[in-house]
Amino acid sequence: MHDHALAEQSDALRLRSLDDLNRLRKQILDKRDPDQPEIVVCHGTGCLANGSADVSAAIRSALDTSGIEAKVVPGIKTTGCQGFCSHGPLVVIRPRGIFYQKVKPKDAKEIIEKTIVQGDVVKRLLYKNPTDGEKILHEQDIPFYKRQTRVVLHNIGKIDPTDISDTIASGGYQALAKALTTMTPEQVVQEIETSGLRGRGGAGFPTGRKWRSALTAIEKKGRPVYVVVNGDEGDPGAFMDRTIMEGDPHAVLEGLILGAYALGANQGYLYVRAEYPLAIKHLTIAMEQARACGLLGDNILNSGFSFDARINRGAGAFVCGESTALFTSIEGNPGNPRPKYVRSVEEGLWGRPTVLNNVETWANIPLIVNKGGDWYAKIGVPHSTGTKVFSLVGKVNNVGLVEVPMGVPLSTIVEDIGGGVPGGAPFKAVQTGGPSGGCIPYELKDTPVDFDSLTKAGSMMGSGAMIVMDNRDCVVDVGRYFLRFLEEESCGKCMPCRLGLSRMREILDNFSEGKGSEKDIEDLLSLSKAIQDSALCALGSSAPNPVLTTLKYFKDEYLAHVTRQKCPAGVCKNLITYSIDPELCTGCTSCAKQCPVGCIEGEKKKTHAIDTGLCIRCGICMDTCKFNAVNVI
Amino acid sequence: MSDNALYIDEMMDQYPAKPESLIVILQEIQNKYGFISGDAMRLASEHVHVPLTQAYAVATFYQSFRLDPVGEHEIKVCLGTACHLKGGQRLVEDLERRLHVESGGTTEDMRFTLNTVNCVGACALAPVVSVDNQYHPNATAKKMEKVLKSLTDPSLEEMEGTGNA
Ligand SMILES: Cc1cc2nc3c(=O)[nH]c(=O)nc-3n(C[C@H](O)[C@H](O)[C@H](O)COP(=O)(O)O)c2cc1C
Ligand code: SF4
Ligand code: SF4
Ligand code: SF4
Ligand code: FES
Ligand code: FES
């Protein structure tokens, strides 16, 4: 295409007003027939890993050969992660909302023939409620979805994130158009203040207050000013930011543009970790499409306001999620944090006033501008308004992404939505807040999940990872895990963090080997205090939290390691022994074939046994045995 | 000029000749060659006008950069929290035994590089191993044995994981 033609074409796409946007929206909606079936296949990271790309391809080819009349041929749509990843690949048939799970390519033909052509249901693909064994037909009746309040995630699973017309049809960019045509920047800031929104990146700092102090800094220092998306999501076990960027990239972008309008910024940055290639791809596409439509770039919607943004890929350093480290990383340097006596809103990127917010925080902004701060403030609880997205992982039946109003009890998330621990036992603890957080024991299962209540319980909201642990998970091991993670990720600039964390980890290493004394527990406590008080950045100062909370709630388990040389959960390698239960062993020989040191003996169809002297405790036999015959104590 | 230098020169022209472009240029080089050679590092540092030592400081700070050649296949075991609880560490140890290489290293025949990563955001399918950027969900030692076999002799087995990372 000639440059000229290209310019003309993109000119034709350009929206010049709220009316233009509404007209386009109506056009898109008018072209759609609400009764026409639509086959929605989840193309989130989880489902893709389970083969959903092959499923959608198979559905496409089944459609091609089905001989369905052209006018009733269903549309196929691929979406971002619908949250119920453990049951993927997911396929939903709309408008009926029939929900198929664990779909394989070979099911495609049957789905087309039965459900699309005959209107019947393929029963074996339905979700079975584990509590009563009933099969559930519709998406909205599945307990996992029924108890959620999907506000931030409302588009994900409905829109194709790579097609801006889907976003526009579902009301995307309405908030931006509203703000640009009917609100002053000051009014936007006020709406955010009214909403009570607190940042979703960890510490829960009120977003309105952050923007307000940036405005004060701008009064002093003038422009330029920058707006930045924190899409680093370094918290292991967390994937809500990933899901939002992949599944609804325009929501993040629209929030960012609104923030830029409120603060008068003309340039923004999206700092996204390089481990998230699909998020980077979808954000890039979204930005190109928004630019072509005149929603990003020069003179947005003909309002006279110009703003553009670019993506920076992170390079694999957890500490770069920290604000000052993130800025130095965007500037092209090693991501070392700096002391925070100067606040980022005053001196952020290139020493200029900068507002950094988390992905989920930005995605909330269009909702607030659209429906009003008052509407938002009514969701949740007084000091934690709105909803929060959690990634529920670990020993829980319904692993996935969950959105609930702030303040619901922990048990609602883990037991009602998550379906509890496999096997039905009560959970042992829920680790929240990642490496900066702590473990909440079962006795506190009614703790409301909001910023302040979690802190009171000794943990933290953090980015929203919830890791459910059962009695096969060892708290000493979890403490070691987080310490080792942070030890590796620490920038090493200040002593308390560099030396303190290593020393704490060494003590826990000893515990896991059955060495150590009660005196060491006291050392752990005093080291924790010293690190909390003197580390330069929050990576160090919050690092002792997982150890402190587990010491508080699970001291017995620590003592078992130290005084009795036992790991009650059966995790710490040096304190456990594997054995085979002769009652359960069928002599299938699988374990013996897999054992890397060949220390399992036994004849075919006869009981096998482990030579514990040779066993290296790799656990492979236990993972291999289909008959639960391998024990560990 | 060698092909490599030519590619790097052309690629770098897309980015402003400023220090802030250093990281993305190093990422592009690594995407293309799998690692950053001394020559490539020098070209990059000259282009963005930073001292060579500073370019090395950046490359060594960030975990994702490699200064040594990588093997033909790159295996990354997730050691995020969810994967850790579900046995990620045991998978690493098992792969170390099978490949006779320590985590972070490359086999002598340059066929495999073994690495660990922190959470790839597919925790629902923990433990996750990625091989040449394809995720293998719910990985076990046995499944990984099959995957390794299929890489050694592709005609032997169909690969199990199909997802794109
Ligand atoms: C070590 C460390 C890592 C962090 N990682 C992230 C992260 O991955 N994503 C994020 O949004 N915030 C992270 N934060 C918090 C950010 O520094 C910052 O507070 C946040 O992005 C502000 O956004 P919010 O106000 O919307 O929460 C991290 C903080 C620390 C100390
Ligand atoms: S607390 Fe740790 S990560 Fe933070 S500046 Fe100090 S050494 Fe670096
Ligand atoms: S734990 Fe590992 S080494 Fe020990 S018997 Fe089982 S498979 Fe063999
Ligand atoms: S895998 Fe289980 S059942 Fe089979 S021989 Fe081993 S212990 Fe026995
Ligand atoms: S990736 Fe499909 S439900 Fe999460
Ligand atoms: S912990 Fe491994 S994918 Fe998240």
CSV table of C-alpha atoms in Angstrom, one decimal, chain B:
chain,number,residue,atom,x,y,z
B,1,MET,CA,31.6,-6.7,8.1
B,2,SER,CA,30.5,-10.1,9.3
B,3,ASP,CA,26.9,-11.1,9.0
B,4,ASN,CA,26.4,-10.8,12.8
B,5,ALA,CA,27.8,-7.3,12.9
B,6,LEU,CA,25.6,-6.4,10.0
B,7,TYR,CA,22.5,-7.7,11.6
B,8,ILE,CA,23.3,-6.0,14.9
B,9,ASP,CA,24.0,-2.7,13.2
B,10,GLU,CA,20.7,-2.7,11.3
B,11,MET,CA,18.8,-3.8,14.4
B,12,MET,CA,20.3,-1.1,16.5
B,13,ASP,CA,19.4,1.6,14.1
B,14,GLN,CA,15.8,1.2,15.1
B,15,TYR,CA,16.6,2.4,18.6
B,16,PRO,CA,17.7,5.8,19.7
B,17,ALA,CA,21.5,6.0,20.3
B,18,LYS,CA,21.0,6.7,24.0
B,19,PRO,CA,21.8,4.7,27.2
B,20,GLU,CA,18.1,3.9,27.7
B,21,SER,CA,18.2,1.7,24.6
B,22,LEU,CA,20.9,-0.6,26.0
B,23,ILE,CA,18.6,-3.2,27.6
B,24,VAL,CA,16.3,-3.6,24.7
B,25,ILE,CA,19.3,-3.9,22.3
B,26,LEU,CA,20.9,-6.6,24.4
B,27,GLN,CA,17.5,-8.3,24.5
B,28,GLU,CA,17.3,-8.3,20.7
B,29,ILE,CA,20.8,-9.6,20.4
B,30,GLN,CA,20.1,-12.4,22.8
B,31,ASN,CA,16.8,-13.2,21.0
B,32,LYS,CA,18.7,-13.7,17.8
B,33,TYR,CA,21.8,-15.5,19.0
B,34,GLY,CA,20.8,-17.0,22.3
B,35,PHE,CA,23.6,-15.2,24.1
B,36,ILE,CA,25.6,-11.9,24.0
B,37,SER,CA,29.1,-12.3,22.7
B,38,GLY,CA,31.9,-9.9,23.6
B,39,ASP,CA,31.8,-8.4,20.1
B,40,ALA,CA,28.1,-7.9,20.3
B,41,MET,CA,28.4,-6.2,23.7
B,42,ARG,CA,31.0,-3.8,22.3
B,43,LEU,CA,28.8,-2.9,19.4
B,44,ALA,CA,25.9,-2.3,21.7
B,45,SER,CA,27.9,-0.2,24.2
B,46,GLU,CA,29.3,2.0,21.4
B,47,HIS,CA,25.9,2.5,19.8
B,48,VAL,CA,24.3,3.8,23.0
B,49,HIS,CA,27.4,5.6,24.2
B,50,VAL,CA,28.1,3.9,27.5
B,51,PRO,CA,31.4,2.5,28.7
B,52,LEU,CA,31.8,-1.2,28.0
B,53,THR,CA,32.1,-1.9,31.7
B,54,GLN,CA,28.7,-0.4,32.3
B,55,ALA,CA,27.2,-2.5,29.5
B,56,TYR,CA,28.6,-5.6,31.4
B,57,ALA,CA,27.2,-4.2,34.7
B,58,VAL,CA,23.8,-4.2,33.1
B,59,ALA,CA,24.1,-7.6,31.5
B,60,THR,CA,25.3,-9.2,34.6
B,61,PHE,CA,22.6,-7.6,36.9
B,62,TYR,CA,19.7,-9.0,35.0
B,63,GLN,CA,19.2,-12.7,35.2
B,64,SER,CA,17.9,-13.2,31.7
B,65,PHE,CA,21.1,-12.2,30.0
B,66,ARG,CA,23.6,-14.9,29.1
B,67,LEU,CA,27.2,-14.2,28.2
B,68,ASP,CA,27.9,-17.8,27.1
B,69,PRO,CA,26.5,-19.7,24.1
B,70,VAL,CA,23.4,-21.8,24.9
B,71,GLY,CA,22.6,-25.3,23.9
B,72,GLU,CA,20.4,-26.3,21.0
B,73,HIS,CA,17.4,-26.8,23.4
B,74,GLU,CA,16.7,-24.6,26.4
B,75,ILE,CA,14.9,-26.2,29.3
B,76,LYS,CA,13.5,-24.0,32.0
B,77,VAL,CA,12.0,-25.4,35.1
B,78,CYS,CA,9.7,-23.0,37.0
B,79,LEU,CA,10.5,-22.5,40.6
B,80,GLY,CA,7.8,-20.1,41.5
B,81,THR,CA,5.9,-20.8,44.7
B,82,ALA,CA,3.2,-22.9,43.2
B,83,CYS,CA,5.7,-25.0,41.2
B,84,HIS,CA,8.0,-25.3,44.2
B,85,LEU,CA,5.1,-26.7,46.4
B,86,LYS,CA,4.3,-29.2,43.6
B,87,GLY,CA,7.9,-30.5,43.3
B,88,GLY,CA,9.6,-28.1,40.9
B,89,GLN,CA,12.9,-28.5,42.8
B,90,ARG,CA,12.7,-32.3,42.4
B,91,LEU,CA,12.3,-31.9,38.7
B,92,VAL,CA,15.4,-29.7,38.5
B,93,GLU,CA,17.4,-32.4,40.4
B,94,ASP,CA,16.0,-35.1,38.1
B,95,LEU,CA,16.9,-33.2,35.0
B,96,GLU,CA,20.4,-32.5,36.4
B,97,ARG,CA,20.9,-36.2,36.8
B,98,ARG,CA,19.5,-37.1,33.4
B,99,LEU,CA,21.5,-34.5,31.5
B,100,HIS,CA,24.6,-34.6,33.6
B,101,VAL,CA,24.7,-30.9,33.9
B,102,GLU,CA,24.1,-28.4,36.8
B,103,SER,CA,21.2,-26.0,36.7
B,104,GLY,CA,22.4,-22.9,34.7
B,105,GLY,CA,24.8,-25.0,32.6
B,106,THR,CA,24.9,-26.4,29.1
B,107,THR,CA,25.7,-30.1,28.3
B,108,GLU,CA,29.1,-30.8,26.8
B,109,ASP,CA,27.6,-31.7,23.4
B,110,MET,CA,25.9,-28.3,23.4
B,111,ARG,CA,22.5,-30.0,23.0
B,112,PHE,CA,20.8,-28.8,26.2
B,113,THR,CA,20.8,-25.8,28.5
B,114,LEU,CA,19.1,-26.3,31.9
B,115,ASN,CA,17.8,-23.3,33.7
B,116,THR,CA,15.3,-22.3,36.4
B,117,VAL,CA,12.8,-19.4,36.2
B,118,ASN,CA,10.6,-17.7,38.7
B,119,CYS,CA,6.9,-18.1,37.9
B,120,VAL,CA,5.9,-18.0,34.3
B,121,GLY,CA,2.3,-17.2,35.2
B,122,ALA,CA,0.8,-20.6,34.5
B,123,CYS,CA,0.7,-21.6,38.1
B,124,ALA,CA,-2.6,-23.4,37.7
B,125,LEU,CA,-0.7,-26.1,35.8
B,126,ALA,CA,2.2,-26.4,38.3
B,127,PRO,CA,4.7,-27.7,38.1
B,128,VAL,CA,5.6,-26.2,34.7
B,129,VAL,CA,8.6,-26.9,32.6
B,130,SER,CA,9.3,-24.9,29.4
B,131,VAL,CA,11.3,-26.5,26.6
B,132,ASP,CA,12.2,-24.2,23.8
B,133,ASN,CA,9.5,-21.9,25.0
B,134,GLN,CA,6.8,-24.5,24.9
B,135,TYR,CA,5.1,-25.0,28.3
B,136,HIS,CA,4.7,-28.5,29.6
B,137,PRO,CA,2.0,-28.4,32.3
B,138,ASN,CA,1.8,-30.7,35.3
B,139,ALA,CA,5.3,-32.0,34.6
B,140,THR,CA,6.6,-35.1,36.1
B,141,ALA,CA,10.0,-36.8,35.9
B,142,LYS,CA,8.4,-39.4,33.6
B,143,LYS,CA,6.9,-36.9,31.3
B,144,MET,CA,10.2,-35.0,31.0
B,145,GLU,CA,11.9,-38.2,30.2
B,146,LYS,CA,9.6,-38.6,27.2
B,147,VAL,CA,10.1,-35.0,26.1
B,148,LEU,CA,13.9,-35.5,26.3
B,149,LYS,CA,13.7,-38.6,24.3
B,150,SER,CA,11.6,-36.9,21.6
B,151,LEU,CA,14.2,-34.2,21.3
B,152,THR,CA,17.0,-36.7,21.0
B,153,ASP,CA,15.0,-38.6,18.3
B,154,PRO,CA,11.9,-36.7,17.1
B,155,SER,CA,10.6,-39.8,15.4
B,156,LEU,CA,10.3,-41.6,18.8
B,157,GLU,CA,7.5,-39.7,20.5
B,158,GLU,CA,5.0,-37.0,19.9
B,159,MET,CA,5.8,-34.0,22.1
B,160,GLU,CA,3.3,-33.8,24.9
B,161,GLY,CA,3.1,-30.1,25.6
B,162,THR,CA,1.7,-28.0,22.8
B,163,GLY,CA,1.3,-24.6,24.3
B,164,ASN,CA,3.3,-21.7,23.1
B,165,ALA,CA,5.1,-19.8,25.7
